[in-house]
Structure formats: structure tokens, C-alpha cells
PDB file of C-alpha atoms and ligand atoms in Angstrom:
ATOM      1  CA  MET A 150     -38.354   4.771 -87.207  1.00 49.00           C
ATOM      2  CA  SER A 151     -40.208   2.364 -85.337  1.00 53.00           C
ATOM      3  CA  VAL A 152     -43.241   2.054 -82.859  1.00 53.00           C
ATOM      4  CA  LYS A 153     -43.906  -1.342 -81.017  1.00 54.00           C
ATOM      5  CA  ALA A 154     -46.761  -2.238 -79.347  1.00 53.00           C
ATOM      6  CA  ASN A 155     -48.631  -4.307 -76.847  1.00 49.00           C
ATOM      7  CA  SER A 156     -50.420  -5.023 -74.189  1.00 41.00           C
ATOM      8  CA  ALA A 157     -47.605  -4.918 -71.383  1.00 48.00           C
ATOM      9  CA  ALA A 158     -45.333  -1.894 -73.005  1.00 65.00           C
ATOM     10  CA  MET A 159     -45.357   1.026 -75.553  1.00 93.00           C
ATOM     11  CA  SER A 160     -42.235   2.081 -76.507  1.00 95.00           C
ATOM     12  CA  PHE A 161     -40.965   4.190 -79.102  1.00 91.00           C
ATOM     13  CA  SER A 162     -37.278   4.525 -81.253  1.00 96.00           C
ATOM     14  CA  VAL A 163     -35.565   7.258 -83.329  1.00 97.00           C
ATOM     15  CA  VAL A 164     -32.150   7.895 -84.521  1.00 98.00           C
ATOM     16  CA  LEU A 165     -31.303  11.695 -84.255  1.00 98.00           C
ATOM     17  CA  ALA A 166     -28.430  12.756 -86.725  1.00 98.00           C
ATOM     18  CA  ASP A 167     -27.750  15.917 -85.266  1.00 98.00           C
ATOM     19  CA  GLU A 168     -28.448  18.805 -82.928  1.00 98.00           C
ATOM     20  CA  ALA A 169     -31.385  20.247 -85.185  1.00 98.00           C
ATOM     21  CA  ALA A 170     -32.863  16.534 -84.972  1.00 98.00           C
ATOM     22  CA  THR A 171     -33.131  16.111 -81.211  1.00 98.00           C
ATOM     23  CA  VAL A 172     -34.775  19.674 -81.558  1.00 98.00           C
ATOM     24  CA  SER A 173     -37.546  18.661 -83.745  1.00 98.00           C
ATOM     25  CA  ALA A 174     -37.766  15.676 -82.065  1.00 98.00           C
ATOM     26  CA  GLY A 175     -38.441  16.852 -78.374  1.00 98.00           C
ATOM     27  CA  ARG A 176     -41.373  19.499 -80.859  1.00 98.00           C
ATOM     28  CA  LYS A 177     -43.026  15.607 -81.883  1.00 97.00           C
ATOM     29  CA  PHE A 178     -43.077  14.963 -78.725  1.00 98.00           C
ATOM     30  CA  GLY A 179     -44.059  18.986 -77.015  1.00 98.00           C
ATOM     31  CA  GLU A 180     -47.249  18.124 -79.315  1.00 97.00           C
ATOM     32  CA  ALA A 181     -48.121  15.444 -77.773  1.00 98.00           C
ATOM     33  CA  LEU A 182     -48.428  16.657 -74.056  1.00 98.00           C
ATOM     34  CA  LYS A 183     -51.069  19.436 -74.209  1.00 97.00           C
ATOM     35  CA  GLN A 184     -52.955  17.675 -70.940  1.00 96.00           C
ATOM     36  CA  GLY A 185     -49.758  17.294 -69.001  1.00 97.00           C
ATOM     37  CA  ALA A 186     -46.913  14.424 -68.709  1.00 98.00           C
ATOM     38  CA  VAL A 187     -44.462  13.348 -66.266  1.00 98.00           C
ATOM     39  CA  VAL A 188     -41.379  12.563 -67.928  1.00 98.00           C
ATOM     40  CA  TYR A 189     -38.058  11.954 -67.007  1.00 98.00           C
ATOM     41  CA  LEU A 190     -35.162  12.123 -69.590  1.00 98.00           C
ATOM     42  CA  GLU A 191     -32.054   9.555 -68.749  1.00 98.00           C
ATOM     43  CA  GLY A 192     -29.360   9.652 -70.731  1.00 98.00           C
ATOM     44  CA  VAL A 193     -25.267  10.538 -69.393  1.00 97.00           C
ATOM     45  CA  LEU A 194     -24.078  14.297 -69.471  1.00 96.00           C
ATOM     46  CA  GLY A 195     -24.238  15.646 -73.041  1.00 97.00           C
ATOM     47  CA  ALA A 196     -26.595  12.990 -74.036  1.00 98.00           C
ATOM     48  CA  GLY A 197     -29.063  15.759 -75.501  1.00 98.00           C
ATOM     49  CA  LYS A 198     -31.218  15.722 -72.126  1.00 98.00           C
ATOM     50  CA  THR A 199     -31.597  19.703 -72.925  1.00 98.00           C
ATOM     51  CA  THR A 200     -31.179  20.027 -76.654  1.00 98.00           C
ATOM     52  CA  PHE A 201     -34.676  17.556 -76.168  1.00 98.00           C
ATOM     53  CA  CYS A 202     -36.363  19.584 -73.480  1.00 98.00           C
ATOM     54  CA  ARG A 203     -36.213  22.636 -75.658  1.00 98.00           C
ATOM     55  CA  GLY A 204     -37.967  21.374 -78.733  1.00 98.00           C
ATOM     56  CA  VAL A 205     -40.554  19.920 -76.246  1.00 98.00           C
ATOM     57  CA  LEU A 206     -40.581  23.596 -75.341  1.00 98.00           C
ATOM     58  CA  GLN A 207     -40.579  25.321 -78.614  1.00 98.00           C
ATOM     59  CA  ALA A 208     -44.363  23.184 -78.587  1.00 98.00           C
ATOM     60  CA  PHE A 209     -45.485  25.291 -76.208  1.00 98.00           C
ATOM     61  CA  GLY A 210     -44.458  28.246 -77.952  1.00 97.00           C
ATOM     62  CA  HIS A 211     -41.461  29.157 -76.120  1.00 97.00           C
ATOM     63  CA  SER A 212     -38.609  29.950 -78.770  1.00 93.00           C
ATOM     64  CA  GLY A 213     -35.869  31.394 -76.415  1.00 91.00           C
ATOM     65  CA  ALA A 214     -33.006  29.999 -74.928  1.00 94.00           C
ATOM     66  CA  VAL A 215     -33.087  26.597 -72.538  1.00 96.00           C
ATOM     67  CA  LYS A 216     -30.837  26.953 -69.910  1.00 92.00           C
ATOM     68  CA  SER A 217     -29.855  23.892 -67.812  1.00 90.00           C
ATOM     69  CA  PRO A 218     -31.629  24.792 -63.969  1.00 90.00           C
ATOM     70  CA  THR A 219     -28.274  22.745 -62.470  1.00 85.00           C
ATOM     71  CA  TYR A 220     -28.093  25.199 -59.414  1.00 85.00           C
ATOM     72  CA  THR A 221     -31.889  26.316 -59.271  1.00 89.00           C
ATOM     73  CA  LEU A 222     -32.920  22.690 -60.042  1.00 94.00           C
ATOM     74  CA  VAL A 223     -36.156  23.599 -61.634  1.00 96.00           C
ATOM     75  CA  GLU A 224     -36.811  26.391 -64.641  1.00 96.00           C
ATOM     76  CA  PRO A 225     -40.465  27.282 -64.534  1.00 96.00           C
ATOM     77  CA  TYR A 226     -42.003  27.560 -68.437  1.00 97.00           C
ATOM     78  CA  VAL A 227     -45.433  29.400 -67.778  1.00 97.00           C
ATOM     79  CA  LEU A 228     -46.694  29.611 -71.886  1.00 96.00           C
ATOM     80  CA  ASP A 229     -50.039  30.486 -73.224  1.00 91.00           C
ATOM     81  CA  ILE A 230     -50.543  26.792 -74.005  1.00 94.00           C
ATOM     82  CA  GLY A 231     -49.770  25.193 -70.995  1.00 96.00           C
ATOM     83  CA  THR A 232     -46.990  25.089 -68.226  1.00 97.00           C
ATOM     84  CA  VAL A 233     -43.506  23.295 -68.212  1.00 98.00           C
ATOM     85  CA  TYR A 234     -41.687  22.701 -65.138  1.00 97.00           C
ATOM     86  CA  HIS A 235     -37.630  22.090 -66.620  1.00 98.00           C
ATOM     87  CA  PHE A 236     -35.654  20.312 -64.011  1.00 97.00           C
ATOM     88  CA  ASP A 237     -31.764  19.129 -63.890  1.00 97.00           C
ATOM     89  CA  LEU A 238     -31.239  17.300 -60.167  1.00 97.00           C
ATOM     90  CA  TYR A 239     -28.364  16.598 -61.508  1.00 96.00           C
ATOM     91  CA  ARG A 240     -26.828  18.984 -58.668  1.00 94.00           C
ATOM     92  CA  LEU A 241     -29.325  17.532 -55.619  1.00 95.00           C
ATOM     93  CA  GLY A 242     -27.221  16.271 -52.713  1.00 90.00           C
ATOM     94  CA  ASP A 243     -30.537  15.019 -50.470  1.00 94.00           C
ATOM     95  CA  PRO A 244     -33.702  13.746 -52.057  1.00 94.00           C
ATOM     96  CA  GLU A 245     -34.932  15.049 -49.028  1.00 94.00           C
ATOM     97  CA  GLU A 246     -34.898  18.964 -50.732  1.00 93.00           C
ATOM     98  CA  LEU A 247     -37.143  17.945 -53.126  1.00 94.00           C
ATOM     99  CA  GLU A 248     -39.549  18.177 -49.326  1.00 93.00           C
ATOM    100  CA  TYR A 249     -38.198  21.570 -48.579  1.00 92.00           C
ATOM    101  CA  MET A 250     -39.125  23.304 -52.290  1.00 90.00           C
ATOM    102  CA  GLY A 251     -42.291  21.884 -51.926  1.00 92.00           C
ATOM    103  CA  ILE A 252     -41.961  19.680 -55.276  1.00 92.00           C
ATOM    104  CA  ARG A 253     -45.574  18.620 -54.863  1.00 89.00           C
ATOM    105  CA  ASP A 254     -47.056  22.041 -55.792  1.00 92.00           C
ATOM    106  CA  TYR A 255     -45.068  21.132 -59.609  1.00 94.00           C
ATOM    107  CA  PHE A 256     -46.336  17.658 -60.684  1.00 93.00           C
ATOM    108  CA  GLN A 257     -49.716  19.668 -61.400  1.00 90.00           C
ATOM    109  CA  GLU A 258     -52.328  17.039 -63.286  1.00 90.00           C
ATOM    110  CA  SER A 259     -52.295  19.427 -66.653  1.00 95.00           C
ATOM    111  CA  ALA A 260     -48.214  20.826 -66.738  1.00 97.00           C
ATOM    112  CA  VAL A 261     -46.278  19.250 -67.793  1.00 98.00           C
ATOM    113  CA  CYS A 262     -43.109  18.161 -65.944  1.00 98.00           C
ATOM    114  CA  LEU A 263     -39.211  17.094 -67.624  1.00 98.00           C
ATOM    115  CA  VAL A 264     -36.674  15.782 -65.155  1.00 98.00           C
ATOM    116  CA  GLU A 265     -33.386  15.131 -65.935  1.00 98.00           C
ATOM    117  CA  TRP A 266     -31.156  12.992 -63.640  1.00 97.00           C
ATOM    118  CA  PRO A 267     -34.335  12.304 -61.829  1.00 97.00           C
ATOM    119  CA  VAL A 268     -32.429   8.984 -60.062  1.00 97.00           C
ATOM    120  CA  ARG A 269     -31.543  12.050 -57.616  1.00 96.00           C
ATOM    121  CA  GLY A 270     -34.712  12.148 -56.542  1.00 96.00           C
ATOM    122  CA  GLU A 271     -35.805   8.960 -56.083  1.00 94.00           C
ATOM    123  CA  GLY A 272     -38.528   8.356 -52.962  1.00 94.00           C
ATOM    124  CA  TYR A 273     -39.348  11.943 -53.818  1.00 95.00           C
ATOM    125  CA  LEU A 274     -40.732  12.120 -57.447  1.00 95.00           C
ATOM    126  CA  PRO A 275     -44.175  11.059 -58.814  1.00 94.00           C
ATOM    127  CA  CYS A 276     -43.521   8.510 -61.440  1.00 95.00           C
ATOM    128  CA  ALA A 277     -43.176   9.292 -64.538  1.00 97.00           C
ATOM    129  CA  ASP A 278     -45.960   8.471 -67.564  1.00 98.00           C
ATOM    130  CA  ILE A 279     -43.036   8.212 -70.179  1.00 98.00           C
ATOM    131  CA  VAL A 280     -39.341   7.764 -69.538  1.00 98.00           C
ATOM    132  CA  ALA A 281     -37.074   9.185 -72.733  1.00 98.00           C
ATOM    133  CA  THR A 282     -33.349   8.109 -72.977  1.00 98.00           C
ATOM    134  CA  LEU A 283     -30.606   9.459 -74.990  1.00 98.00           C
ATOM    135  CA  SER A 284     -28.065   7.629 -76.201  1.00 98.00           C
ATOM    136  CA  PRO A 285     -25.205   8.066 -78.017  1.00 98.00           C
ATOM    137  CA  LEU A 286     -24.831   6.618 -81.046  1.00 98.00           C
ATOM    138  CA  GLY A 287     -21.746   7.536 -83.348  1.00 97.00           C
ATOM    139  CA  ASP A 288     -22.313  11.247 -84.054  1.00 97.00           C
ATOM    140  CA  GLY A 289     -26.328  11.433 -83.295  1.00 98.00           C
ATOM    141  CA  ARG A 290     -28.245  10.210 -80.600  1.00 98.00           C
ATOM    142  CA  ARG A 291     -30.479   7.737 -79.801  1.00 98.00           C
ATOM    143  CA  LEU A 292     -33.452   8.400 -78.303  1.00 98.00           C
ATOM    144  CA  GLU A 293     -35.957   5.688 -77.069  1.00 98.00           C
ATOM    145  CA  LEU A 294     -39.941   6.800 -75.220  1.00 98.00           C
ATOM    146  CA  GLN A 295     -41.273   4.393 -73.470  1.00 97.00           C
ATOM    147  CA  ALA A 296     -44.589   4.392 -71.827  1.00 97.00           C
ATOM    148  CA  ILE A 297     -44.720   3.252 -68.108  1.00 97.00           C
ATOM    149  CA  ASN A 298     -48.603   3.755 -67.602  1.00 96.00           C
ATOM    150  CA  GLU A 299     -51.363   3.810 -69.919  1.00 96.00           C
ATOM    151  CA  ARG A 300     -51.270   7.801 -69.833  1.00 97.00           C
ATOM    152  CA  GLY A 301     -48.045   7.276 -71.562  1.00 97.00           C
ATOM    153  CA  ALA A 302     -49.022   5.214 -74.160  1.00 96.00           C
ATOM    154  CA  ALA A 303     -51.883   7.741 -75.011  1.00 96.00           C
ATOM    155  CA  ILE A 304     -48.994  10.292 -75.556  1.00 97.00           C
ATOM    156  CA  LEU A 305     -47.239   7.572 -77.553  1.00 96.00           C
ATOM    157  CA  ILE A 306     -50.312   6.741 -80.090  1.00 95.00           C
ATOM    158  CA  LEU A 307     -51.213  10.715 -80.487  1.00 94.00           C
ATOM    159  CA  MET A 308     -47.384  10.685 -81.702  1.00 90.00           C
ATOM    160  CA  SER A 309     -47.482   8.211 -83.761  1.00 84.00           C
TER     161      SER A 309
HETATM  162  N1  ADP B 695     -28.087  13.674 -82.016  1.00 75.57           N
HETATM  163  C1  ADP B 695     -27.217  15.184 -82.243  1.00 75.57           C
HETATM  164  N2  ADP B 695     -26.163  14.881 -82.449  1.00 75.57           N
HETATM  165  C2  ADP B 695     -25.090  15.000 -82.428  1.00 75.57           C
HETATM  166  N3  ADP B 695     -24.982  16.173 -81.108  1.00 75.57           N
HETATM  167  C3  ADP B 695     -26.352  16.483 -80.214  1.00 75.57           C
HETATM  168  C4  ADP B 695     -27.661  15.599 -81.036  1.00 75.57           C
HETATM  169  N4  ADP B 695     -28.346  16.686 -79.836  1.00 75.57           N
HETATM  170  C5  ADP B 695     -27.446  17.294 -79.018  1.00 75.57           C
HETATM  171  N5  ADP B 695     -26.157  17.602 -79.523  1.00 75.57           N
HETATM  172  C6  ADP B 695     -25.533  18.333 -78.880  1.00 75.57           C
HETATM  173  O1  ADP B 695     -25.078  17.068 -77.701  1.00 75.57           O
HETATM  174  C7  ADP B 695     -24.870  18.657 -76.772  1.00 75.57           C
HETATM  175  C8  ADP B 695     -24.990  17.821 -75.091  1.00 75.57           C
HETATM  176  O2  ADP B 695     -26.336  18.568 -74.866  1.00 75.57           O
HETATM  177  P1  ADP B 695     -27.475  18.443 -73.795  1.00 75.57           P
HETATM  178  O3  ADP B 695     -28.456  19.055 -74.327  1.00 75.57           O
HETATM  179  O4  ADP B 695     -26.710  19.748 -73.180  1.00 75.57           O
HETATM  180  O5  ADP B 695     -26.904  17.204 -73.277  1.00 75.57           O
HETATM  181  P2  ADP B 695     -27.458  16.985 -71.643  1.00 75.57           P
HETATM  182  O6  ADP B 695     -28.730  17.940 -71.428  1.00 75.57           O
HETATM  183  O7  ADP B 695     -28.223  15.343 -71.744  1.00 75.57           O
HETATM  184  O8  ADP B 695     -26.470  16.925 -70.492  1.00 75.57           O
HETATM  185  C9  ADP B 695     -24.892  19.485 -77.162  1.00 75.57           C
HETATM  186  O9  ADP B 695     -23.459  20.231 -78.044  1.00 75.57           O
HETATM  187  C10 ADP B 695     -26.199  19.728 -78.766  1.00 75.57           C
HETATM  188  O10 ADP B 695     -25.604  20.443 -79.492  1.00 75.57           O
HETATM  189 MG1   MG B 696     -28.585  18.695 -69.190  1.00 75.57          MG
END
């Protein structure tokens, strides 16, 4: 595990040996998101983005399954600890569709918005506070969390 911090950028990187490690990293990250955040999830299909989101949701008290909202685009989780919106924009045809679904209503200050395939919604999504990138590494995965702004940096500091 390594944390690099300087005034311009802050990032956090960790190797995840198996699925359980991805869930547990998500849970730890989720513990630091209680004030809300916009998180973009980057990585190829099968990289572990949804698995990581399951961990985040566990930190908010959700113990059930987490299905990819591939066709519905968003799955809301209204939990005692807070509200988490899980987006999967993989099948989004035109980013303008996000306007019709009232995308702005989801991005409340206090909510956690986890966005898989943010590139598909480019121009219609608020900026990320944190970009989480999952990449295949041997049989496991590598996770990098990058703070984009001060809010994101504060979250990474909470985690370290
Ligand atoms: N650290 C890991 N090492 C090995 N396999 C993992 C790891 N994390 C997740 N996986 C596996 O990767 C597969 C795809 O995960 P998923 O979260 O659906 O990916 P994505 O949402 O990025 O498409 C799942 O079978 C999951 O068990
Ligand atoms: Mg997914």
C-alpha cells in the first residue's frame, strides 16, 4: 500500500489479491465517504468496479447483492447512514439521455454517486472528487484512488 501526497495531486494505490480484497478495499473507502462524494470508476469490463461498489455499499449498511444497473443506468440505495447512487453508463447511447432522466437530482452534496463508465456521460456529469481505477494485475487487481479536488483529497486523508 502506498500513499503519495503533495500539493498538486494525491493518490493511493493498493494491490488486491482476490475478490474479497476488492470488497474490503471498497468498504474501507466507503467508511471515508459518509459526507458524500462523486466517484468515477475506471477500468475494463470485468476489472472489479461493481465488486468495489459492493464494498462501498457494505460500509453504508447494505448487505445484499449489488447488481449492475446496466439497463436502468442507476440503482438507488437509500440507507440509514446515507444515500448511494450506483450508476453504470455502459449502455448509455447518447449522454443527453442523462438530462431526460433528471441526472442533476441525483448529484446532491450529501449523496455518494458511484459512476461506472463515466466517459459515456461526458459533458452531462458533474466532475469527480475521486477517480478509482481498477486494472488487472496477475490473477488479482490493482486499485488506484486519485483525488481530483480538495474534497477528494480530504477523503483520501481520512483513509490513510
Ligand atoms: N482483486 C480481484 N482479484 C481477482 N478477481 C477479482 C478481484 N476483484 C474482483 N474480481 C472478479 O472480477 C469479476 C468482475 O467483477 P465486476 O466487479 O463485475 O467488474 P466490472 O464491474 O469492472 O465489470 C468478478 O468475477 C469478480 O469476482
Ligand atoms: Mg460493473
